Amino acid sequence: MFKITERTALTDNEYQIWLEAPRIATKAQPGQFIILRIDEQGERIPLTICEADASAGKLRIIFQVIGKSTAQLAQVKTGMSLLDVVGPLGKPTEIKNYGTVMLVGGGVGIAALFPIVKGLKQAGNRVITIIGAKSKNLLILQEECAKYSDELILVTDDGSLGRKGLVTEAMADVLQREPINQAWAIGPSIMMKFCTKVATQFNVPIYVSLNPIMVDGTGMCGGCRVTIGEKIKFACVDGPEFLGAEVDWDGFIQRMRQYHPEEVTAYQAYQVKQVH
Amino acid sequence: MPKRSYNKTPMREQAPEVRQHNFKEVALGYNLQEGQLEASRCLQCKDAPCILHCPVMIDIPGFIKQIKEDDMEGARKVLNRYTNLPAICGRVCPQEKQCEMVCRLGQSKKFEPVAIGKLERLVADWSLEHPEESIEITHDKGKVAIIGSGPSGLTAAGDLAKLGYEVVVFEALQTAGGVLTYGIPEFRLPKQIVQKEIDQIVAQGVKIETDMVVGKTITMDEIMEDFDACYIGVGAGTPHFMGIPGTDLTGVYASSEYLTRINLMHGYEFPHYDTPLQPAKNVVVIGGGNVAMDSARSAKRLGAETVTVLYRRSQEELPARVEEYHHSVEEDIQYNWLTSPVEYIAGDHGQLVGVKCIRMKLGEPDESGRRRPLPIAGSEFVVPADTAIEAIGQGANRVMLDTFPELATNRWGYVQADENTCATSVPGIFAGGDIVTGAATVILAMGAGKIAAKEIDQYVQNKQVTTTV
Ligand SMILES: Cc1cc2nc3c(=O)[nH]c(=O)nc-3n(C[C@H](O)[C@H](O)[C@H](O)COP(=O)(O)OP(=O)(O)OC[C@H]3O[C@@H](n4cnc5c(N)ncnc54)[C@H](O)[C@@H]3O)c2cc1C
Ligand SMILES: Cc1cc2nc3c(=O)[nH]c(=O)nc-3n(C[C@H](O)[C@H](O)[C@H](O)COP(=O)(O)OP(=O)(O)OC[C@H]3O[C@@H](n4cnc5c(N)ncnc54)[C@H](O)[C@@H]3O)c2cc1C
Ligand code: SF4
Ligand code: SF4
Ligand code: FES
């Protein structure tokens, strides 16, 4: 059903897949995601739609291997099919002309940021993009982000490419230099938390994309609940994008650890099986 | 004929000590002999009150008579006239509040009512083992879309196919069945039974498309364009939470997530299946309905040492089916009546370690006519717990409604539909089940599906007459 037409390793730990999902490809908008299942025993894995090619009926996803399910996904071969793909889920990003916008991406979060960069550029914004990773060989989508940005700032923790340091430092420099109308940050929770802090210091509204643990992704189970402005919201139907300033970051980060021991067990068992 | 026994013929069950440790069905069903014995208790009332209290008005004395006369084929025929999902209703209907509540036999002090549900299950299970030759029906009367494959949507689909419509059911999840698949656990309603009843509906020519979120994968406009009419049976949505401090702690669940992980995702077979559940030692369940019972009994089966249900009213008001309550007590589920949680207590790593509770007393009746529970100041106490499961209700499923604002909803977000016709504010769109009534029962959801099928038939036929004139 959902045939994989291309699988590429982008880094040691990050992979790109193009897959056939014609219905979803015609509907997908920036900020939305799919949920896929590899096989009958599989988890429902949420992944952002990095790009949709409506005419070819294909979707592009980019993911990082962090546990059993993503490790198994990294093993798929071109020509294989996935059992289930459902979407496009979540509310799309509000794409319009804001004026000057700033987009900050970290690690695999850059994959989720890219469609928003592209959308905002096509809507006529002046786009300043900051992307960061641990080191040079982990910084994905540089050329594509450059294509849709008026200014692209690269940041690495170890200084192997672009600025050395954290994306938040690059953010502060830009915010000091010129007024920004709207910002986005997508990356690890801790990064988004600090990006929110910096943007808020400059009174710039910032959206973040939350990726809590999900099951159905259709607003039924309540597993993806997050506290936004003291109210309980559900990331799969109310989000995944929320105003960073309203997110209860500590509660969010705490809930992400819910299944840690079980996931480690599953991943270790999977790795053992792969070796034998 | 043997003397009518005072009590229902007992149904064989897995022993509590055994079933606490497995997910296999608790109630094992009647064999034909037991069924005939029970059937002989029925008085065959002329004005059978039981029929009026069945939401789909099954000819109860009719099918019971066939069982007694050893004509299972005949009994099946009677049931099939009224229901597409008898094996499911026979298992999960709250019979004591419906057909069996008014059973004439049960009205005399000495006698228990006829075990109507258990007899229905007997016929349905027999029927699944003796499948009928499917009759070829041509589906040329029109095209109908059904949104949601819960009992409501499936019933409408089955009836419309029998009436000669081409029917497509769109289901958001990977498996059809709605709550029957993701909510009600295996030990009460085996998924194989659900699947078999669905297969029978598919055999009538209904097409089920899974992984299709209406509003997202396919829009309502596209559906209205392609189909002559549509039935919305999207069921319940996101769960409510108590909203007490500590809700973010790990170990605090909504019952919907807990049960979905177990049933839809086979969490009880982790790590053979990939979706995990945290192992728990002491579990607290909040609520008193079927969902609370199902969560508590599932937790026990997953290995919890203690499982305690907190219910804010007393045992008398417990909304769950009596049978499930009795089963849960046999399985060593503890109850704290007149108790409400006030806070989740955190351990060192943000994990739940206890639930702080308060005792309640019952005050004046509220709008629902039930006495309102009121907290007793100073009565707080702590129940140690590493998992807490809130089963206090759900809202309307919004994933489709959010994309279709033209459809009128009420102030709680449920779809406004005429009780007698299932018609909504948009011509050609009908709705029923939990998305209209709020959380209710399988049989009420089915009842709405039946009404809708009839009305949709009429609507499409009228439309075709007026457009061809
Ligand atoms: C809306 C949404 C969009 C997403 N988009 C992408 C994407 O485009 N690319 C991508 O690589 N990932 C994305 N994710 C995250 C991705 O779904 C998870 O990484 C994946 O499900 C992990 O599965 P696993 O079995 O491999 O790891 P698991 O065994 O489930 O998890 C391994 C460890 O990672 C932690 N963890 C679990 N989920 C997450 C998470 N969401 N983020 C960080 N840590 C987590 C666990 O607590 C555990 O400790 C997205 C998540 C959501 C909800
Ligand atoms: C744990 C639990 C135990 C219960 N126990 C009992 C019991 O013992 N007896 C009893 O009578 N009742 C019981 N109930 C209640 C009963 O299950 C419900 O009232 C009944 O299932 C409602 O049926 P429905 O068809 O309206 O909706 P549902 O069964 O909720 O089905 C709706 C379906 O629609 C799908 N859907 C939603 N949105 C979309 C969309 N946009 N596109 C496509 N598909 C969509 C959903 O995924 C779902 O599969 C229980 C409920 C629960 C949760
Ligand atoms: S469907 Fe439910 S109410 Fe009707 S006869 Fe069967 S058990 Fe009774
Ligand atoms: S009311 Fe009871 S005794 Fe009378 S027909 Fe119905 S089931 Fe039989
Ligand atoms: S993932 Fe289940 S409600 Fe969002």
Short mmCIF file of C-alpha atoms and ligand atoms in Angstrom, two decimals, chain A residues 216 218 220, chain B residues 88-89 91-94 98 146-154 169-173 175-185 188 209 211-216 218 231-237 255-256 259 263 289-292 294-295 321 324 394 397-401 403 432-446, ligand 2:
data_model
loop_
_atom_site.label_atom_id
_atom_site.label_comp_id
_atom_site.label_asym_id
_atom_site.label_seq_id
_atom_site.Cartn_x
_atom_site.Cartn_y
_atom_site.Cartn_z
CA ASP A 216 -3.93 7.47 18.00
CA THR A 218 -6.83 11.71 16.25
CA MET A 220 -9.25 10.15 21.18
CA ILE B 88 -21.48 -8.15 20.98
CA CYS B 89 -24.77 -6.99 22.55
CA ARG B 91 -22.00 -9.73 25.99
CA VAL B 92 -21.94 -6.03 26.80
CA CYS B 93 -25.52 -4.71 26.93
CA PRO B 94 -26.51 -3.42 30.38
CA GLN B 98 -33.00 -2.74 29.71
CA ILE B 146 -20.24 6.10 6.85
CA ILE B 147 -17.76 7.96 9.04
CA GLY B 148 -16.51 5.86 11.93
CA SER B 149 -16.66 2.08 12.28
CA GLY B 150 -18.02 1.85 15.82
CA PRO B 151 -21.25 -0.06 16.53
CA SER B 152 -23.31 2.85 15.24
CA GLY B 153 -21.56 3.18 11.89
CA LEU B 154 -21.35 -0.59 11.39
CA VAL B 169 -17.04 3.04 5.89
CA PHE B 170 -14.14 5.40 6.65
CA GLU B 171 -12.19 4.59 9.81
CA ALA B 172 -9.38 6.71 11.23
CA LEU B 173 -7.59 3.90 13.07
CA THR B 175 -8.63 -1.53 12.74
CA ALA B 176 -12.42 -1.24 12.53
CA GLY B 177 -14.78 -1.52 15.52
CA GLY B 178 -14.48 1.74 17.47
CA VAL B 179 -14.72 1.25 21.22
CA LEU B 180 -15.40 -2.46 20.64
CA THR B 181 -11.84 -2.71 19.37
CA TYR B 182 -9.86 -0.11 21.30
CA GLY B 183 -11.86 0.27 24.52
CA ILE B 184 -13.63 -2.83 25.79
CA PRO B 185 -11.02 -5.39 26.81
CA ARG B 188 -15.09 -9.11 28.24
CA GLU B 209 -11.36 1.84 4.46
CA ASP B 211 -6.35 4.80 8.04
CA MET B 212 -8.79 7.39 6.69
CA VAL B 213 -9.34 10.40 8.94
CA VAL B 214 -12.33 12.23 7.54
CA GLY B 215 -11.61 15.95 7.61
CA LYS B 216 -7.90 15.27 7.11
CA ILE B 218 -10.53 13.11 2.85
CA TYR B 231 -23.76 9.02 8.33
CA ILE B 232 -21.52 10.39 11.08
CA GLY B 233 -20.75 7.99 13.93
CA VAL B 234 -17.38 9.27 15.12
CA GLY B 235 -17.93 8.56 18.80
CA ALA B 236 -16.22 10.03 21.82
CA GLY B 237 -13.13 12.21 21.84
CA SER B 255 -8.38 5.45 30.83
CA SER B 256 -8.71 5.99 27.06
CA LEU B 259 -7.11 0.88 27.37
CA ASN B 263 -6.48 -3.33 23.33
CA GLY B 289 -18.51 3.30 35.08
CA ASN B 290 -17.72 0.42 32.75
CA VAL B 291 -14.57 2.21 31.69
CA ALA B 292 -13.32 2.32 35.28
CA ASP B 294 -12.31 -2.28 32.55
CA SER B 295 -9.24 -0.26 33.53
CA ARG B 321 -22.96 -3.05 34.75
CA GLU B 324 -18.84 -6.41 35.81
CA GLN B 394 -14.83 12.08 27.50
CA ASN B 397 -14.59 13.64 18.93
CA ARG B 398 -13.50 16.83 17.20
CA VAL B 399 -11.04 15.75 14.55
CA MET B 400 -13.69 15.83 11.82
CA LEU B 401 -16.05 18.41 13.35
CA THR B 403 -12.97 20.91 9.78
CA GLY B 432 -25.89 9.14 15.76
CA GLY B 433 -24.18 7.23 18.55
CA ASP B 434 -21.88 8.78 21.14
CA ILE B 435 -21.15 11.83 18.95
CA VAL B 436 -24.80 12.86 19.37
CA THR B 437 -25.74 11.52 22.80
CA GLY B 438 -22.43 11.73 24.63
CA ALA B 439 -21.04 8.54 26.15
CA ALA B 440 -23.87 6.00 26.11
CA THR B 441 -24.12 2.31 25.22
CA VAL B 442 -23.37 0.00 22.32
CA ILE B 443 -27.02 -0.83 21.80
CA LEU B 444 -28.14 2.82 21.78
CA ALA B 445 -25.44 3.59 19.23
CA MET B 446 -26.73 0.66 17.15
C1 LIG C 2 -13.88 1.16 28.05
C2 LIG C 2 -15.32 1.23 27.64
C3 LIG C 2 -16.20 0.25 28.06
C4 LIG C 2 -17.53 0.29 27.67
N1 LIG C 2 -18.36 -0.72 28.07
C5 LIG C 2 -19.64 -0.76 27.61
C6 LIG C 2 -20.50 -1.84 27.94
O1 LIG C 2 -20.14 -2.76 28.65
N2 LIG C 2 -21.76 -1.84 27.43
C7 LIG C 2 -22.20 -0.85 26.61
O2 LIG C 2 -23.33 -0.92 26.14
N3 LIG C 2 -21.42 0.22 26.31
C8 LIG C 2 -20.14 0.28 26.79
N4 LIG C 2 -19.34 1.35 26.46
C9 LIG C 2 -19.88 2.45 25.64
C10 LIG C 2 -19.94 2.07 24.16
O3 LIG C 2 -18.78 1.39 23.79
C11 LIG C 2 -20.15 3.30 23.29
O4 LIG C 2 -21.31 3.94 23.70
C12 LIG C 2 -20.27 2.92 21.81
O5 LIG C 2 -19.12 2.25 21.37
C13 LIG C 2 -20.51 4.13 20.93
O6 LIG C 2 -20.51 3.73 19.59
P1 LIG C 2 -20.26 4.74 18.38
O7 LIG C 2 -20.42 3.90 17.16
O8 LIG C 2 -21.10 5.94 18.55
O9 LIG C 2 -18.76 5.24 18.53
P2 LIG C 2 -17.33 4.54 18.75
O10 LIG C 2 -17.45 3.15 19.21
O11 LIG C 2 -16.58 5.47 19.60
O12 LIG C 2 -16.69 4.52 17.28
C14 LIG C 2 -16.34 5.69 16.60
C15 LIG C 2 -15.30 5.38 15.55
O13 LIG C 2 -15.15 6.51 14.70
C16 LIG C 2 -13.79 6.68 14.38
N5 LIG C 2 -13.56 8.07 13.99
C17 LIG C 2 -13.57 9.17 14.76
N6 LIG C 2 -13.31 10.26 14.03
C18 LIG C 2 -13.16 9.85 12.76
C19 LIG C 2 -12.88 10.53 11.54
N7 LIG C 2 -12.73 11.85 11.47
N8 LIG C 2 -12.75 9.79 10.40
C20 LIG C 2 -12.90 8.44 10.45
N9 LIG C 2 -13.16 7.76 11.58
C21 LIG C 2 -13.30 8.46 12.72
C22 LIG C 2 -13.08 6.29 15.65
O14 LIG C 2 -11.73 5.98 15.42
C23 LIG C 2 -13.92 5.10 16.11
O15 LIG C 2 -13.42 3.91 15.57
C24 LIG C 2 -18.01 1.35 26.87
C25 LIG C 2 -17.12 2.36 26.48
C26 LIG C 2 -15.80 2.31 26.84
C27 LIG C 2 -14.85 3.41 26.40
#
